[in-house]
CSV table of C-alpha atoms in Angstrom, one decimal:
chain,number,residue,atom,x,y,z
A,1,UNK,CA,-95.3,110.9,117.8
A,2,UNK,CA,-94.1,114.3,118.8
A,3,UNK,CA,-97.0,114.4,121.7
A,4,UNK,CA,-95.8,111.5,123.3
A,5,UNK,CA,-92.2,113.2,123.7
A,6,UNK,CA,-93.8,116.2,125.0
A,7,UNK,CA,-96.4,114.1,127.0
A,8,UNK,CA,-97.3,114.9,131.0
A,9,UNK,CA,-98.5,111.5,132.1
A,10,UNK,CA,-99.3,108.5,130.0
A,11,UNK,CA,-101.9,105.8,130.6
A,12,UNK,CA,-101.1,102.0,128.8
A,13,UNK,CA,-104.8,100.3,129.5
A,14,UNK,CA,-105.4,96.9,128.9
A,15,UNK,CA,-102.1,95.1,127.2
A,16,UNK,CA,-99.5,93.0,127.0
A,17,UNK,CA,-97.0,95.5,125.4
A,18,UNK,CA,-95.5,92.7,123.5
A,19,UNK,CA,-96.7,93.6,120.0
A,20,UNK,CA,-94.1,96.1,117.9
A,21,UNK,CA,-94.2,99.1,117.5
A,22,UNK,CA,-96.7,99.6,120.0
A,23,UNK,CA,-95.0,98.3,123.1
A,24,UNK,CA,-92.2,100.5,122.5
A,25,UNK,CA,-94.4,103.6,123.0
A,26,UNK,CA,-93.9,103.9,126.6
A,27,UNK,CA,-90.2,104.5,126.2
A,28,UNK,CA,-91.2,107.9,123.8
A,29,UNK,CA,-92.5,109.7,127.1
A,30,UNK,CA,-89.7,111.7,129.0
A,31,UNK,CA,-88.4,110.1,132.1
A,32,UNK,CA,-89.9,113.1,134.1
A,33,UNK,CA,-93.4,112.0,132.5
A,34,UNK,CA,-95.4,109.4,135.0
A,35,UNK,CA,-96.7,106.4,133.5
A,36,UNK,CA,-99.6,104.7,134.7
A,37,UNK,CA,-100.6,100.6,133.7
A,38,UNK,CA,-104.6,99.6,134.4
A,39,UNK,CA,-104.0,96.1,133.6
A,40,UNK,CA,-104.4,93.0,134.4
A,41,UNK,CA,-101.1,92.1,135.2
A,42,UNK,CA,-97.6,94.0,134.8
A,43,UNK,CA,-96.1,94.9,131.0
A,44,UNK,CA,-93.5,95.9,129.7
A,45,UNK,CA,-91.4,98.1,131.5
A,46,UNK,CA,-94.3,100.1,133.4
A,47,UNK,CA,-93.2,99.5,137.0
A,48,UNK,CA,-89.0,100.4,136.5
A,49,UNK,CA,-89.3,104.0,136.9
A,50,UNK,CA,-89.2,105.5,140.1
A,51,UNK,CA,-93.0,107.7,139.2
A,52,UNK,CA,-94.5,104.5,137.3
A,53,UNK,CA,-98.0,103.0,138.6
A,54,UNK,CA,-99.2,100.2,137.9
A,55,UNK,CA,-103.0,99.7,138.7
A,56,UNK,CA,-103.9,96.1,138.6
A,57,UNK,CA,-107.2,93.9,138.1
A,58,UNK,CA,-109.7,93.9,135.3
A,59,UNK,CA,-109.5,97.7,133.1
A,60,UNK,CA,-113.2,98.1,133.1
A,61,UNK,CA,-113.6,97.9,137.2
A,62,UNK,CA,-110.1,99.8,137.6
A,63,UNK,CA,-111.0,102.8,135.2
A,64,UNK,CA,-114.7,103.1,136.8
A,65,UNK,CA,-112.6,102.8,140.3
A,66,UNK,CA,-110.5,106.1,139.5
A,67,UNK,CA,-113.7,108.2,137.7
A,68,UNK,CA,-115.3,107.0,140.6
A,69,UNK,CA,-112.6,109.1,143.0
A,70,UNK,CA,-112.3,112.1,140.9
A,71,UNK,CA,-115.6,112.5,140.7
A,72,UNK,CA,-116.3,111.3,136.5
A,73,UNK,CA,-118.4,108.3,137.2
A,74,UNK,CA,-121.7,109.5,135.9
A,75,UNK,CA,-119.7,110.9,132.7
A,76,UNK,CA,-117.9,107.7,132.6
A,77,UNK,CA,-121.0,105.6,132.0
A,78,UNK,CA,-123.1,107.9,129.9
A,79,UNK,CA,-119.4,107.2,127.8
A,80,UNK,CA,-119.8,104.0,127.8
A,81,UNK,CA,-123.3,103.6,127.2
A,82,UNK,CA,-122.8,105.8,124.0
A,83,UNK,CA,-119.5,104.2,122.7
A,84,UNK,CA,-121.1,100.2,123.7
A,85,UNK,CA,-121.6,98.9,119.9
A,86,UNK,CA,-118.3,100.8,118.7
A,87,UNK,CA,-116.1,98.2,119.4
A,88,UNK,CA,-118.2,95.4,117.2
A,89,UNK,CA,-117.2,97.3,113.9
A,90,UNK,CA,-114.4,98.9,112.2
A,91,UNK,CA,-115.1,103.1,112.5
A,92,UNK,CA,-118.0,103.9,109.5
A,93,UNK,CA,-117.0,107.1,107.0
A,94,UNK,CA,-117.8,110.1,107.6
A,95,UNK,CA,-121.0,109.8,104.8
A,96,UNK,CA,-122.6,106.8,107.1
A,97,UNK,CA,-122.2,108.9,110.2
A,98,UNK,CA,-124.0,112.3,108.8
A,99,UNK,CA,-126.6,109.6,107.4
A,100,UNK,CA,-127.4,108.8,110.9
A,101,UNK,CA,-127.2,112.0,113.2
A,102,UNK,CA,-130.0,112.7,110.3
A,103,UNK,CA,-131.7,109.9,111.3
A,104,UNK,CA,-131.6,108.9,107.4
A,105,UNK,CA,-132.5,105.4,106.6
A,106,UNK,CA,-130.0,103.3,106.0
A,107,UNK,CA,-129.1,101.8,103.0
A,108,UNK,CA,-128.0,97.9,103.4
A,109,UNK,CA,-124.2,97.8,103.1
A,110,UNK,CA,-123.4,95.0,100.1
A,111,UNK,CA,-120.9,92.6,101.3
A,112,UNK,CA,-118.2,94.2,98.7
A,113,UNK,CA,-118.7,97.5,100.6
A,114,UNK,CA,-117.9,95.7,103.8
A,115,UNK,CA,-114.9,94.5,102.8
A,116,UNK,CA,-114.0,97.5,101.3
A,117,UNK,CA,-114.5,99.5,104.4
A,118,UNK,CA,-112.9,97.0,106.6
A,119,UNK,CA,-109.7,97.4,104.1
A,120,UNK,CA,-109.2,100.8,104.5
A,121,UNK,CA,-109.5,100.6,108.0
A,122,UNK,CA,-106.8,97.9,108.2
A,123,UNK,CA,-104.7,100.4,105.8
A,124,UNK,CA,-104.9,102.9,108.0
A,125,UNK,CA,-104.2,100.6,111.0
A,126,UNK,CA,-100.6,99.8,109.1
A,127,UNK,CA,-99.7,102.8,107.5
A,128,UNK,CA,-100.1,104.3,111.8
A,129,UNK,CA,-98.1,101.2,113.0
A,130,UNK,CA,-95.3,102.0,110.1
A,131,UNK,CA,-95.1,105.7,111.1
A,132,UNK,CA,-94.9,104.7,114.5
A,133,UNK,CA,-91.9,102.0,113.7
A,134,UNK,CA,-90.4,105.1,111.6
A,135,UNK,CA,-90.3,107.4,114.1
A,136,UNK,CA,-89.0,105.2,117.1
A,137,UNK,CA,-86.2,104.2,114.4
A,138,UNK,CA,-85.9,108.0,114.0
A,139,UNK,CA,-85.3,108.7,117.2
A,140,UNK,CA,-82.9,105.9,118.3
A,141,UNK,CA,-80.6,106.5,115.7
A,142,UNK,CA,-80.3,110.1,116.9
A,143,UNK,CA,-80.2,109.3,120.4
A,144,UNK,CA,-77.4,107.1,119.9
A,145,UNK,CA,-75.4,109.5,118.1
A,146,UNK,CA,-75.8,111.9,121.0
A,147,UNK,CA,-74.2,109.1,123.1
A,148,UNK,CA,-70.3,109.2,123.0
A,149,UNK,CA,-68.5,107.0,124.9
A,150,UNK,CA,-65.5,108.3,126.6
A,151,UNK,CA,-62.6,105.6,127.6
A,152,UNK,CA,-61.5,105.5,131.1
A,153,UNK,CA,-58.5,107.1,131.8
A,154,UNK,CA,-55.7,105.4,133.8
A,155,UNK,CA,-56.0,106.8,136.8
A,156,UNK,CA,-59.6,105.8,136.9
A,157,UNK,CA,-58.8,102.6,135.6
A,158,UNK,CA,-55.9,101.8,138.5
A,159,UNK,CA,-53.9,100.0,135.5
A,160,UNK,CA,-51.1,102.9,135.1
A,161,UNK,CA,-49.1,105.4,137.6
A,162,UNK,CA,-51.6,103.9,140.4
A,163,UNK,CA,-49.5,104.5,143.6
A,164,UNK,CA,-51.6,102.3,147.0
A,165,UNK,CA,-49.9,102.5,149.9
A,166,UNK,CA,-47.9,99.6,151.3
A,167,UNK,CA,-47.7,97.4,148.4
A,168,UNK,CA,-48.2,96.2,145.0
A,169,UNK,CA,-51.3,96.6,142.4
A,170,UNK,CA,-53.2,93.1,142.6
């Protein structure tokens, strides 16, 4: 969480930001920090602050637009074409993935592993979210008791010792 407050520009890809905790993350980054939306329509907040951009159609064509400018296009798809089958499973330990860059056969995975994987992967999903809830409780409880409010006085207020020339307070 501490990267986001320190964070130089932020991209939000490919969301609603209506799910706690994640669509508060965008409020973490400092105001001076530029926030950029690739999605298909407008989110959250993305869009209020003066820096904000929002880039909108489908994320694929959008991202391969901007690698396309800055010159990443070819990196972009040899990316793509490596990460393709990631997003079909949960991430595989560390063991399955040495098993593989050795080219190892691999061992059929018995439907209890499966599930046991998959578990962990969902623990880790939730013990993440919770640090993230943590921390954005963190932090608005001590930004709120940075925040004093000071009452007007009564010469700002015009209530008392307001003196308008020709006539009454009304």
């Amino acid at each position: 969480m501490a990267d986001l407050c320190e964070a130089d520009l932020l991209f939000v890809i490919g969301t609603s930001l209506q799910v706690q905790p994640f669509a508060s993350l965008t409020y973490f980054v400092p105001r001076s920090c530029p926030r950029v939306l690739i999605n298909l329509e407008e989110a959250g907040d993305l869009g209020t602050r003066r820096d904000d951009v929002l880039l909108l159609g489908k994320c694929d064509d959008v991202v391969k637009e901007l690698a396309k400018e800055l010159g990443w296009l070819k990196e972009l798809k040899a990316t793509w074409a490596e990460t393709r089958t990631s997003l079909d499973n949960p991430p595989s330990t560390e063991e399955e993935s040495e098993e593989s860059e050795d080219h190892a056969p691999e061992a059929e995975e018995t439907e209890e592993e499966r599930l046991q994987r998959e578990i962990a992967w969902l623990t880790e999903s939730v013990d993440v979210t919770l640090r993230v809830s943590d921390d954005l409780k963190e932090r608005v409880e001590r930004e709120t008791k940075q925040e004093v409010v000071k009452p007007l006085s009564p010469a700002k207020t015009g209530e008392a010792g307001s003196s308008k020339k020709g006539g009454s307070n009304l």
